[in-house]
PDB file of C-alpha atoms in Angstrom:
ATOM      1  CA  MET A   1      -0.048  -0.096   0.177  1.00 94.00           C
ATOM      2  CA  GLN A   2       1.044   3.443  -1.389  1.00 97.00           C
ATOM      3  CA  PHE A   3      -0.033   6.969  -0.399  1.00 98.00           C
ATOM      4  CA  VAL A   4       1.025  10.658  -0.459  1.00 97.00           C
ATOM      5  CA  VAL A   5       0.031  13.138   2.317  1.00 97.00           C
ATOM      6  CA  LYS A   6       0.440  16.952   0.667  1.00 97.00           C
ATOM      7  CA  GLY A   7       2.257  19.789   2.483  1.00 95.00           C
ATOM      8  CA  LYS A   8       5.966  20.283   4.305  1.00 95.00           C
ATOM      9  CA  PRO A   9       6.822  17.067   6.084  1.00 96.00           C
ATOM     10  CA  GLN A  10       6.447  17.072   9.626  1.00 95.00           C
ATOM     11  CA  GLY A  11       8.445  15.888  12.784  1.00 92.00           C
ATOM     12  CA  LYS A  12       6.616  14.591  15.395  1.00 88.00           C
ATOM     13  CA  ALA A  13       6.806  17.280  18.812  1.00 77.00           C
ATOM     14  CA  ARG A  14       8.245  16.772  21.577  1.00 72.00           C
ATOM     15  CA  PRO A  15       5.623  16.042  24.382  1.00 70.00           C
ATOM     16  CA  ARG A  16       4.152  19.083  26.256  1.00 74.00           C
ATOM     17  CA  PHE A  17       3.364  19.432  30.341  1.00 77.00           C
ATOM     18  CA  SER A  18       0.225  21.054  30.877  1.00 75.00           C
ATOM     19  CA  PRO A  19       1.531  23.003  34.640  1.00 80.00           C
ATOM     20  CA  ARG A  20      -2.749  23.494  35.182  1.00 81.00           C
ATOM     21  CA  SER A  21      -3.959  19.764  34.882  1.00 78.00           C
ATOM     22  CA  HIS A  22      -0.446  18.453  35.533  1.00 78.00           C
ATOM     23  CA  THR A  23      -0.479  15.776  32.227  1.00 80.00           C
ATOM     24  CA  ILE A  24       1.542  14.960  29.393  1.00 77.00           C
ATOM     25  CA  TYR A  25       0.002  16.123  25.954  1.00 66.00           C
ATOM     26  CA  THR A  26       0.929  15.677  22.515  1.00 71.00           C
ATOM     27  CA  PRO A  27       0.693  19.311  20.690  1.00 73.00           C
ATOM     28  CA  SER A  28      -2.447  19.817  18.688  1.00 79.00           C
ATOM     29  CA  LYS A  29       0.461  20.192  15.437  1.00 88.00           C
ATOM     30  CA  THR A  30       1.300  16.776  15.558  1.00 87.00           C
ATOM     31  CA  THR A  31      -2.116  15.320  16.492  1.00 89.00           C
ATOM     32  CA  ALA A  32      -3.353  17.086  13.560  1.00 93.00           C
ATOM     33  CA  TYR A  33      -0.705  16.071  11.109  1.00 95.00           C
ATOM     34  CA  GLU A  34      -1.058  12.119  12.513  1.00 95.00           C
ATOM     35  CA  ARG A  35      -5.012  12.309  11.536  1.00 96.00           C
ATOM     36  CA  ILE A  36      -4.281  13.720   8.149  1.00 97.00           C
ATOM     37  CA  ILE A  37      -1.708  10.610   7.597  1.00 97.00           C
ATOM     38  CA  ALA A  38      -4.634   8.368   8.564  1.00 97.00           C
ATOM     39  CA  LEU A  39      -7.197   9.756   6.636  1.00 97.00           C
ATOM     40  CA  GLU A  40      -4.286   9.750   3.757  1.00 98.00           C
ATOM     41  CA  PHE A  41      -3.872   5.916   4.304  1.00 97.00           C
ATOM     42  CA  LYS A  42      -7.565   4.980   4.606  1.00 96.00           C
ATOM     43  CA  THR A  43      -8.760   7.383   1.495  1.00 96.00           C
ATOM     44  CA  ALA A  44      -5.853   5.165  -0.719  1.00 96.00           C
ATOM     45  CA  GLY A  45      -7.798   1.974   0.015  1.00 96.00           C
ATOM     46  CA  GLY A  46      -5.232   1.026   3.354  1.00 94.00           C
ATOM     47  CA  LYS A  47      -6.470  -1.935   5.573  1.00 94.00           C
ATOM     48  CA  CYS A  48      -5.128  -3.047   8.793  1.00 94.00           C
ATOM     49  CA  LEU A  49      -2.742  -5.454   9.156  1.00 93.00           C
ATOM     50  CA  PRO A  50      -3.662  -7.837  12.179  1.00 91.00           C
ATOM     51  CA  ALA A  51      -1.647  -8.482  15.088  1.00 90.00           C
ATOM     52  CA  GLY A  52       1.012 -11.195  14.422  1.00 90.00           C
ATOM     53  CA  HIS A  53       1.688  -9.692  10.965  1.00 93.00           C
ATOM     54  CA  TYR A  54       5.283  -8.274  10.552  1.00 95.00           C
ATOM     55  CA  VAL A  55       5.374  -4.744   9.195  1.00 97.00           C
ATOM     56  CA  ALA A  56       7.815  -2.807   7.367  1.00 97.00           C
ATOM     57  CA  VAL A  57       7.504   1.558   6.151  1.00 97.00           C
ATOM     58  CA  ASP A  58       9.170   3.430   4.032  1.00 98.00           C
ATOM     59  CA  VAL A  59       9.030   7.372   4.060  1.00 98.00           C
ATOM     60  CA  LEU A  60       9.827   9.767   1.355  1.00 98.00           C
ATOM     61  CA  ALA A  61       9.853  13.016   2.646  1.00 97.00           C
ATOM     62  CA  PHE A  62      10.099  15.821   0.035  1.00 97.00           C
ATOM     63  CA  PHE A  63      10.828  19.450   1.121  1.00 97.00           C
ATOM     64  CA  PRO A  64      10.249  22.459  -1.403  1.00 96.00           C
ATOM     65  CA  ILE A  65      13.459  23.947  -2.757  1.00 95.00           C
ATOM     66  CA  PRO A  66      14.338  27.225  -0.878  1.00 94.00           C
ATOM     67  CA  LYS A  67      13.614  30.243  -2.646  1.00 92.00           C
ATOM     68  CA  SER A  68      16.677  31.779  -1.844  1.00 94.00           C
ATOM     69  CA  TYR A  69      18.791  29.392  -3.468  1.00 94.00           C
ATOM     70  CA  SER A  70      20.653  29.908  -6.785  1.00 95.00           C
ATOM     71  CA  ARG A  71      19.422  28.413 -10.436  1.00 94.00           C
ATOM     72  CA  HIS A  72      22.520  26.577 -10.088  1.00 96.00           C
ATOM     73  CA  LYS A  73      21.632  25.119  -6.638  1.00 96.00           C
ATOM     74  CA  ARG A  74      17.801  24.770  -7.267  1.00 94.00           C
ATOM     75  CA  GLN A  75      19.386  22.072 -10.334  1.00 95.00           C
ATOM     76  CA  ASP A  76      21.486  20.376  -8.015  1.00 96.00           C
ATOM     77  CA  CYS A  77      18.303  20.184  -4.911  1.00 95.00           C
ATOM     78  CA  ILE A  78      16.426  18.647  -8.075  1.00 92.00           C
ATOM     79  CA  ASP A  79      18.821  16.166  -9.364  1.00 94.00           C
ATOM     80  CA  GLY A  80      19.884  15.277  -5.923  1.00 92.00           C
ATOM     81  CA  LYS A  81      23.348  16.302  -5.493  1.00 95.00           C
ATOM     82  CA  ILE A  82      21.943  18.056  -2.329  1.00 96.00           C
ATOM     83  CA  ARG A  83      19.535  17.002   0.575  1.00 97.00           C
ATOM     84  CA  PRO A  84      17.567  18.453   3.274  1.00 96.00           C
ATOM     85  CA  ASP A  85      20.402  18.658   6.510  1.00 93.00           C
ATOM     86  CA  LYS A  86      17.706  20.341   8.336  1.00 91.00           C
ATOM     87  CA  LYS A  87      14.757  20.066  10.588  1.00 93.00           C
ATOM     88  CA  PRO A  88      12.541  18.282  11.085  1.00 95.00           C
ATOM     89  CA  ASP A  89      14.899  15.200  11.710  1.00 95.00           C
ATOM     90  CA  ALA A  90      14.435  11.958   9.594  1.00 96.00           C
ATOM     91  CA  ASP A  91      13.729  10.352  12.896  1.00 96.00           C
ATOM     92  CA  ASN A  92      10.909  12.713  13.943  1.00 96.00           C
ATOM     93  CA  ILE A  93       9.288  12.438  10.549  1.00 97.00           C
ATOM     94  CA  LEU A  94       9.177   8.768  10.965  1.00 97.00           C
ATOM     95  CA  LYS A  95       7.764   8.441  14.230  1.00 96.00           C
ATOM     96  CA  ALA A  96       4.905  10.803  13.064  1.00 96.00           C
ATOM     97  CA  VAL A  97       4.231   8.287  10.489  1.00 97.00           C
ATOM     98  CA  LEU A  98       4.238   5.752  12.637  1.00 97.00           C
ATOM     99  CA  ASP A  99       1.730   7.497  14.961  1.00 95.00           C
ATOM    100  CA  GLY A 100      -0.411   8.413  12.677  1.00 96.00           C
ATOM    101  CA  LEU A 101      -0.557   4.729  10.957  1.00 97.00           C
ATOM    102  CA  ASN A 102      -1.285   3.473  14.162  1.00 95.00           C
ATOM    103  CA  GLY A 103      -4.307   1.579  14.695  1.00 94.00           C
ATOM    104  CA  TYR A 104      -4.947   2.123  11.018  1.00 96.00           C
ATOM    105  CA  ALA A 105      -2.585   0.770   8.790  1.00 96.00           C
ATOM    106  CA  TYR A 106      -1.415  -2.224  11.875  1.00 96.00           C
ATOM    107  CA  ASP A 107      -3.056  -2.976  15.090  1.00 93.00           C
ATOM    108  CA  ASP A 108       0.067  -2.065  17.127  1.00 91.00           C
ATOM    109  CA  ASP A 109       3.413  -0.171  16.180  1.00 90.00           C
ATOM    110  CA  LYS A 110       5.301  -3.302  17.738  1.00 93.00           C
ATOM    111  CA  GLN A 111       4.675  -5.049  15.000  1.00 95.00           C
ATOM    112  CA  ILE A 112       7.022  -2.709  13.146  1.00 96.00           C
ATOM    113  CA  VAL A 113      10.305  -4.835  11.885  1.00 96.00           C
ATOM    114  CA  GLU A 114      11.946  -2.403   8.993  1.00 96.00           C
ATOM    115  CA  ALA A 115      11.737   1.385   8.780  1.00 97.00           C
ATOM    116  CA  ILE A 116      13.631   3.739   6.239  1.00 97.00           C
ATOM    117  CA  CYS A 117      12.681   7.523   6.319  1.00 97.00           C
ATOM    118  CA  ARG A 118      14.978   9.422   3.447  1.00 97.00           C
ATOM    119  CA  LYS A 119      14.790  13.330   2.844  1.00 97.00           C
ATOM    120  CA  TYR A 120      15.033  14.776  -0.610  1.00 97.00           C
ATOM    121  CA  TYR A 121      14.102  18.247  -2.185  1.00 97.00           C
ATOM    122  CA  THR A 122      11.186  18.324  -4.774  1.00 95.00           C
ATOM    123  CA  GLY A 123      10.638  21.370  -7.030  1.00 89.00           C
ATOM    124  CA  ASP A 124       6.644  21.162  -5.916  1.00 85.00           C
ATOM    125  CA  GLU A 125       6.482  24.088  -3.854  1.00 86.00           C
ATOM    126  CA  GLU A 126       4.414  22.434  -0.895  1.00 93.00           C
ATOM    127  CA  GLY A 127       6.495  19.171  -0.805  1.00 95.00           C
ATOM    128  CA  TYR A 128       4.840  16.177   0.608  1.00 97.00           C
ATOM    129  CA  ILE A 129       6.087  12.648   1.890  1.00 98.00           C
ATOM    130  CA  TRP A 130       5.300   9.406   0.306  1.00 98.00           C
ATOM    131  CA  VAL A 131       4.503   6.525   2.307  1.00 98.00           C
ATOM    132  CA  ALA A 132       4.760   2.955   1.565  1.00 97.00           C
ATOM    133  CA  VAL A 133       3.717  -0.091   3.919  1.00 97.00           C
ATOM    134  CA  ARG A 134       3.857  -3.787   3.552  1.00 96.00           C
ATOM    135  CA  GLU A 135       3.634  -6.769   5.076  1.00 95.00           C
ATOM    136  CA  VAL A 136       7.021  -7.891   5.631  1.00 92.00           C
ATOM    137  CA  ASN A 137       7.683 -11.577   4.598  1.00 81.00           C
ATOM    138  CA  THR A 138       9.402 -13.855   7.136  1.00 70.00           C
ATOM    139  CA  ALA A 139      10.256 -16.694   4.528  1.00 60.00           C
ATOM    140  CA  GLY A 140      13.952 -16.858   4.176  1.00 56.00           C
ATOM    141  CA  GLY A 141      14.907 -15.195   7.793  1.00 59.00           C
ATOM    142  CA  HIS A 142      17.939 -13.368   8.826  1.00 58.00           C
ATOM    143  CA  ASN A 143      21.402 -14.584  10.719  1.00 57.00           C
ATOM    144  CA  ASP A 144      22.320 -12.105  12.796  1.00 56.00           C
ATOM    145  CA  GLU A 145      26.019 -11.702  11.337  1.00 55.00           C
ATOM    146  CA  ARG A 146      27.932 -10.322  14.731  1.00 54.00           C
ATOM    147  CA  LYS A 147      28.051 -14.024  16.189  1.00 53.00           C
TER     148      LYS A 147
END
């Protein structure tokens, strides 16, 4: 299952503490972004993999090229010679996607056994993320080469 979420990629924001209620909460901007991810997954026809199935998630985050870049530097961005090394961090982008899909693409995020996030620039002015969710086939296994 593959789908796209339009808009500049966002990372999972740090939890906040409310001194009034003495509780920890996820900022509303992050919660809204996670809801959009879940909605796009459902709209694309995604189905939930039940417990007991291994899951792999790939995320490609495409950032708009800064307007201040020269024509030459813009072309290097499009060609992949320059990649975004700015915030949000790849791990926070991945965390937002995984939390947004939790309960929609898989029963529980403990099922995820593979996850990749890559950051690129795009000529698209608003940016987007491309997400692929798939079941991992356990046939063949993997030997731990560290032993």
